[in-house]
Amino acid sequence: MTATDSTPAKKPVAILISGRGSNMMSLVEASRAPDYPAEIASVISNRPDAPGLAWARGQGIATVALDHTAFPSRAAFDAVLHNAIEACGAQFVACAGFMRLMTPGLVARWHNRMINIHPALLPSFKGLDTHARALAAGVRIAGCTVHIVRPEMDCGPILGQAAVPVLDGDTPGTLGRRILAAEHRLYPKVLSLFAAGAYDIDQEIARLKAASANLEMLFSPEA
Ligand code: GRF
């Protein structure tokens, strides 16, 4: 995209996926708006057969398949992953269903430049099976979180959250579908703010510089 006097250049972002890629699709679609501050430079998957990778390829987006099973160690894979991210010119990394733990070294190289979406209201329900665990705990409000990546899984400064009510009779499937719909709204909004430099990060707390920065998008009671 060509920058004009009134439109700042879009920041190139690499998206990391492992599977379906529905969050990646929501970022790609949002990034097509002329005033969106980020563009998708590449979609990278650790699973060559990830359906999301084929979709991205079909959209004409540069893709990279790095089969993690072909590497002798996590560090060896992460070194090549880092090179692939750099090679596409990305300034930021958005993890979107990237189901692989990263070495502290890789996270450090992208310090405060790598973000992730998690299908729960962190710091509750880190890890897998979040919807089943939220239902088992009897929470009335569930949701999703976009956060900056730190070496510890599902930790890091919180950039945005969307709340989703738990309804009577919810199953992990029904709750998960409503949360996924909220993810698809939340992630593009947060990436937009993040790429535009709208956050200050201090003492592991992320704050929007402008209180008016569309806070209503970070809560979705109708979801
Ligand atoms: C999403 O629920 C995301 O929050 C989690 O993994 C899932 C990925 O789904 N990290 P998709 O590949 O984006 O459809």
PDB file of N, CA and C in Angstrom, residues 86-125:
ATOM      1  N   GLU A  86      11.270 -12.255   9.885  1.00  0.00           N
ATOM      2  CA  GLU A  86      12.083 -11.099   9.460  1.00  0.00           C
ATOM      3  C   GLU A  86      12.112 -10.959   7.940  1.00  0.00           C
ATOM      4  N   ALA A  87      12.162 -12.099   7.273  1.00  0.00           N
ATOM      5  CA  ALA A  87      12.304 -12.078   5.803  1.00  0.00           C
ATOM      6  C   ALA A  87      11.111 -11.414   5.128  1.00  0.00           C
ATOM      7  N   CYS A  88       9.944 -11.484   5.758  1.00  0.00           N
ATOM      8  CA  CYS A  88       8.770 -10.858   5.112  1.00  0.00           C
ATOM      9  C   CYS A  88       8.652  -9.388   5.495  1.00  0.00           C
ATOM     10  N   GLY A  89       9.598  -8.906   6.298  1.00  0.00           N
ATOM     11  CA  GLY A  89       9.613  -7.487   6.629  1.00  0.00           C
ATOM     12  C   GLY A  89       8.679  -7.098   7.760  1.00  0.00           C
ATOM     13  N   ALA A  90       8.158  -8.091   8.487  1.00  0.00           N
ATOM     14  CA  ALA A  90       7.178  -7.795   9.532  1.00  0.00           C
ATOM     15  C   ALA A  90       7.787  -6.965  10.658  1.00  0.00           C
ATOM     16  N   GLN A  91       7.003  -6.013  11.122  1.00  0.00           N
ATOM     17  CA  GLN A  91       7.380  -5.257  12.329  1.00  0.00           C
ATOM     18  C   GLN A  91       6.692  -5.821  13.562  1.00  0.00           C
ATOM     19  N   PHE A  92       5.579  -6.509  13.335  1.00  0.00           N
ATOM     20  CA  PHE A  92       4.822  -7.114  14.430  1.00  0.00           C
ATOM     21  C   PHE A  92       4.465  -8.549  14.061  1.00  0.00           C
ATOM     22  N   VAL A  93       4.141  -9.318  15.092  1.00  0.00           N
ATOM     23  CA  VAL A  93       3.701 -10.698  14.894  1.00  0.00           C
ATOM     24  C   VAL A  93       2.380 -10.880  15.621  1.00  0.00           C
ATOM     25  N   ALA A  94       1.401 -11.455  14.941  1.00  0.00           N
ATOM     26  CA  ALA A  94       0.108 -11.762  15.564  1.00  0.00           C
ATOM     27  C   ALA A  94      -0.081 -13.275  15.547  1.00  0.00           C
ATOM     28  N   CYS A  95      -0.087 -13.873  16.728  1.00  0.00           N
ATOM     29  CA  CYS A  95      -0.339 -15.308  16.830  1.00  0.00           C
ATOM     30  C   CYS A  95      -1.851 -15.517  16.825  1.00  0.00           C
ATOM     31  N   ALA A  96      -2.314 -16.432  15.989  1.00  0.00           N
ATOM     32  CA  ALA A  96      -3.754 -16.648  15.849  1.00  0.00           C
ATOM     33  C   ALA A  96      -3.996 -18.157  15.775  1.00  0.00           C
ATOM     34  N   GLY A  97      -4.081 -18.766  16.940  1.00  0.00           N
ATOM     35  CA  GLY A  97      -4.219 -20.219  16.972  1.00  0.00           C
ATOM     36  C   GLY A  97      -2.917 -20.907  16.619  1.00  0.00           C
ATOM     37  N   PHE A  98      -1.805 -20.307  17.035  1.00  0.00           N
ATOM     38  CA  PHE A  98      -0.487 -20.919  16.815  1.00  0.00           C
ATOM     39  C   PHE A  98      -0.213 -21.818  18.019  1.00  0.00           C
ATOM     40  N   MET A  99      -0.348 -23.137  17.793  1.00  0.00           N
ATOM     41  CA  MET A  99      -0.375 -24.083  18.908  1.00  0.00           C
ATOM     42  C   MET A  99       1.014 -24.634  19.188  1.00  0.00           C
ATOM     43  N   ARG A 100       1.917 -23.731  19.495  1.00  0.00           N
ATOM     44  CA  ARG A 100       3.278 -24.192  19.742  1.00  0.00           C
ATOM     45  C   ARG A 100       3.942 -23.261  20.738  1.00  0.00           C
ATOM     46  N   LEU A 101       4.518 -23.869  21.789  1.00  0.00           N
ATOM     47  CA  LEU A 101       5.241 -23.064  22.771  1.00  0.00           C
ATOM     48  C   LEU A 101       6.487 -22.499  22.126  1.00  0.00           C
ATOM     49  N   MET A 102       6.821 -21.261  22.480  1.00  0.00           N
ATOM     50  CA  MET A 102       8.007 -20.619  21.917  1.00  0.00           C
ATOM     51  C   MET A 102       9.129 -20.585  22.950  1.00  0.00           C
ATOM     52  N   THR A 103      10.351 -20.624  22.446  1.00  0.00           N
ATOM     53  CA  THR A 103      11.499 -20.486  23.345  1.00  0.00           C
ATOM     54  C   THR A 103      11.572 -19.039  23.846  1.00  0.00           C
ATOM     55  N   PRO A 104      12.100 -18.841  25.056  1.00  0.00           N
ATOM     56  CA  PRO A 104      12.257 -17.470  25.559  1.00  0.00           C
ATOM     57  C   PRO A 104      13.075 -16.602  24.604  1.00  0.00           C
ATOM     58  N   GLY A 105      14.012 -17.218  23.898  1.00  0.00           N
ATOM     59  CA  GLY A 105      14.845 -16.448  22.966  1.00  0.00           C
ATOM     60  C   GLY A 105      14.028 -15.837  21.838  1.00  0.00           C
ATOM     61  N   LEU A 106      13.099 -16.595  21.293  1.00  0.00           N
ATOM     62  CA  LEU A 106      12.269 -16.063  20.209  1.00  0.00           C
ATOM     63  C   LEU A 106      11.356 -14.959  20.739  1.00  0.00           C
ATOM     64  N   VAL A 107      10.774 -15.200  21.905  1.00  0.00           N
ATOM     65  CA  VAL A 107       9.886 -14.179  22.483  1.00  0.00           C
ATOM     66  C   VAL A 107      10.678 -12.892  22.744  1.00  0.00           C
ATOM     67  N   ALA A 108      11.910 -13.044  23.222  1.00  0.00           N
ATOM     68  CA  ALA A 108      12.735 -11.860  23.517  1.00  0.00           C
ATOM     69  C   ALA A 108      13.034 -11.071  22.249  1.00  0.00           C
ATOM     70  N   ARG A 109      13.227 -11.778  21.142  1.00  0.00           N
ATOM     71  CA  ARG A 109      13.548 -11.076  19.889  1.00  0.00           C
ATOM     72  C   ARG A 109      12.370 -10.244  19.390  1.00  0.00           C
ATOM     73  N   TRP A 110      11.161 -10.622  19.822  1.00  0.00           N
ATOM     74  CA  TRP A 110       9.962  -9.883  19.408  1.00  0.00           C
ATOM     75  C   TRP A 110       9.308  -9.219  20.615  1.00  0.00           C
ATOM     76  N   HIS A 111      10.149  -8.835  21.558  1.00  0.00           N
ATOM     77  CA  HIS A 111       9.647  -8.261  22.814  1.00  0.00           C
ATOM     78  C   HIS A 111       8.717  -7.068  22.548  1.00  0.00           C
ATOM     79  N   ASN A 112       7.527  -7.172  23.096  1.00  0.00           N
ATOM     80  CA  ASN A 112       6.494  -6.129  22.936  1.00  0.00           C
ATOM     81  C   ASN A 112       6.084  -5.905  21.484  1.00  0.00           C
ATOM     82  N   ARG A 113       6.422  -6.859  20.618  1.00  0.00           N
ATOM     83  CA  ARG A 113       6.018  -6.742  19.204  1.00  0.00           C
ATOM     84  C   ARG A 113       5.261  -7.983  18.747  1.00  0.00           C
ATOM     85  N   MET A 114       4.987  -8.879  19.688  1.00  0.00           N
ATOM     86  CA  MET A 114       4.264 -10.117  19.350  1.00  0.00           C
ATOM     87  C   MET A 114       3.025 -10.226  20.238  1.00  0.00           C
ATOM     88  N   ILE A 115       1.860 -10.439  19.588  1.00  0.00           N
ATOM     89  CA  ILE A 115       0.616 -10.511  20.352  1.00  0.00           C
ATOM     90  C   ILE A 115      -0.093 -11.832  20.066  1.00  0.00           C
ATOM     91  N   ASN A 116      -1.057 -12.153  20.921  1.00  0.00           N
ATOM     92  CA  ASN A 116      -1.743 -13.452  20.828  1.00  0.00           C
ATOM     93  C   ASN A 116      -3.192 -13.275  21.243  1.00  0.00           C
ATOM     94  N   ILE A 117      -4.058 -14.142  20.720  1.00  0.00           N
ATOM     95  CA  ILE A 117      -5.449 -14.170  21.198  1.00  0.00           C
ATOM     96  C   ILE A 117      -5.692 -15.480  21.932  1.00  0.00           C
ATOM     97  N   HIS A 118      -6.384 -15.354  23.071  1.00  0.00           N
ATOM     98  CA  HIS A 118      -6.669 -16.524  23.909  1.00  0.00           C
ATOM     99  C   HIS A 118      -8.172 -16.550  24.187  1.00  0.00           C
ATOM    100  N   PRO A 119      -8.794 -17.737  24.090  1.00  0.00           N
ATOM    101  CA  PRO A 119     -10.260 -17.788  24.218  1.00  0.00           C
ATOM    102  C   PRO A 119     -10.744 -17.867  25.664  1.00  0.00           C
ATOM    103  N   ALA A 120     -10.304 -16.954  26.495  1.00  0.00           N
ATOM    104  CA  ALA A 120     -10.769 -16.847  27.890  1.00  0.00           C
ATOM    105  C   ALA A 120     -10.393 -15.458  28.387  1.00  0.00           C
ATOM    106  N   LEU A 121     -10.986 -15.091  29.514  1.00  0.00           N
ATOM    107  CA  LEU A 121     -10.651 -13.806  30.123  1.00  0.00           C
ATOM    108  C   LEU A 121      -9.441 -14.009  31.029  1.00  0.00           C
ATOM    109  N   LEU A 122      -8.267 -13.794  30.484  1.00  0.00           N
ATOM    110  CA  LEU A 122      -7.031 -13.949  31.271  1.00  0.00           C
ATOM    111  C   LEU A 122      -7.031 -12.943  32.416  1.00  0.00           C
ATOM    112  N   PRO A 123      -6.421 -13.263  33.552  1.00  0.00           N
ATOM    113  CA  PRO A 123      -5.566 -14.431  33.777  1.00  0.00           C
ATOM    114  C   PRO A 123      -6.305 -15.708  34.155  1.00  0.00           C
ATOM    115  N   SER A 124      -7.627 -15.755  34.011  1.00  0.00           N
ATOM    116  CA  SER A 124      -8.340 -17.013  34.250  1.00  0.00           C
ATOM    117  C   SER A 124      -8.208 -17.925  33.031  1.00  0.00           C
ATOM    118  N   PHE A 125      -8.194 -19.202  33.294  1.00  0.00           N
ATOM    119  CA  PHE A 125      -8.292 -20.237  32.258  1.00  0.00           C
ATOM    120  C   PHE A 125      -7.213 -20.113  31.186  1.00  0.00           C
TER     121      PHE A 125
END
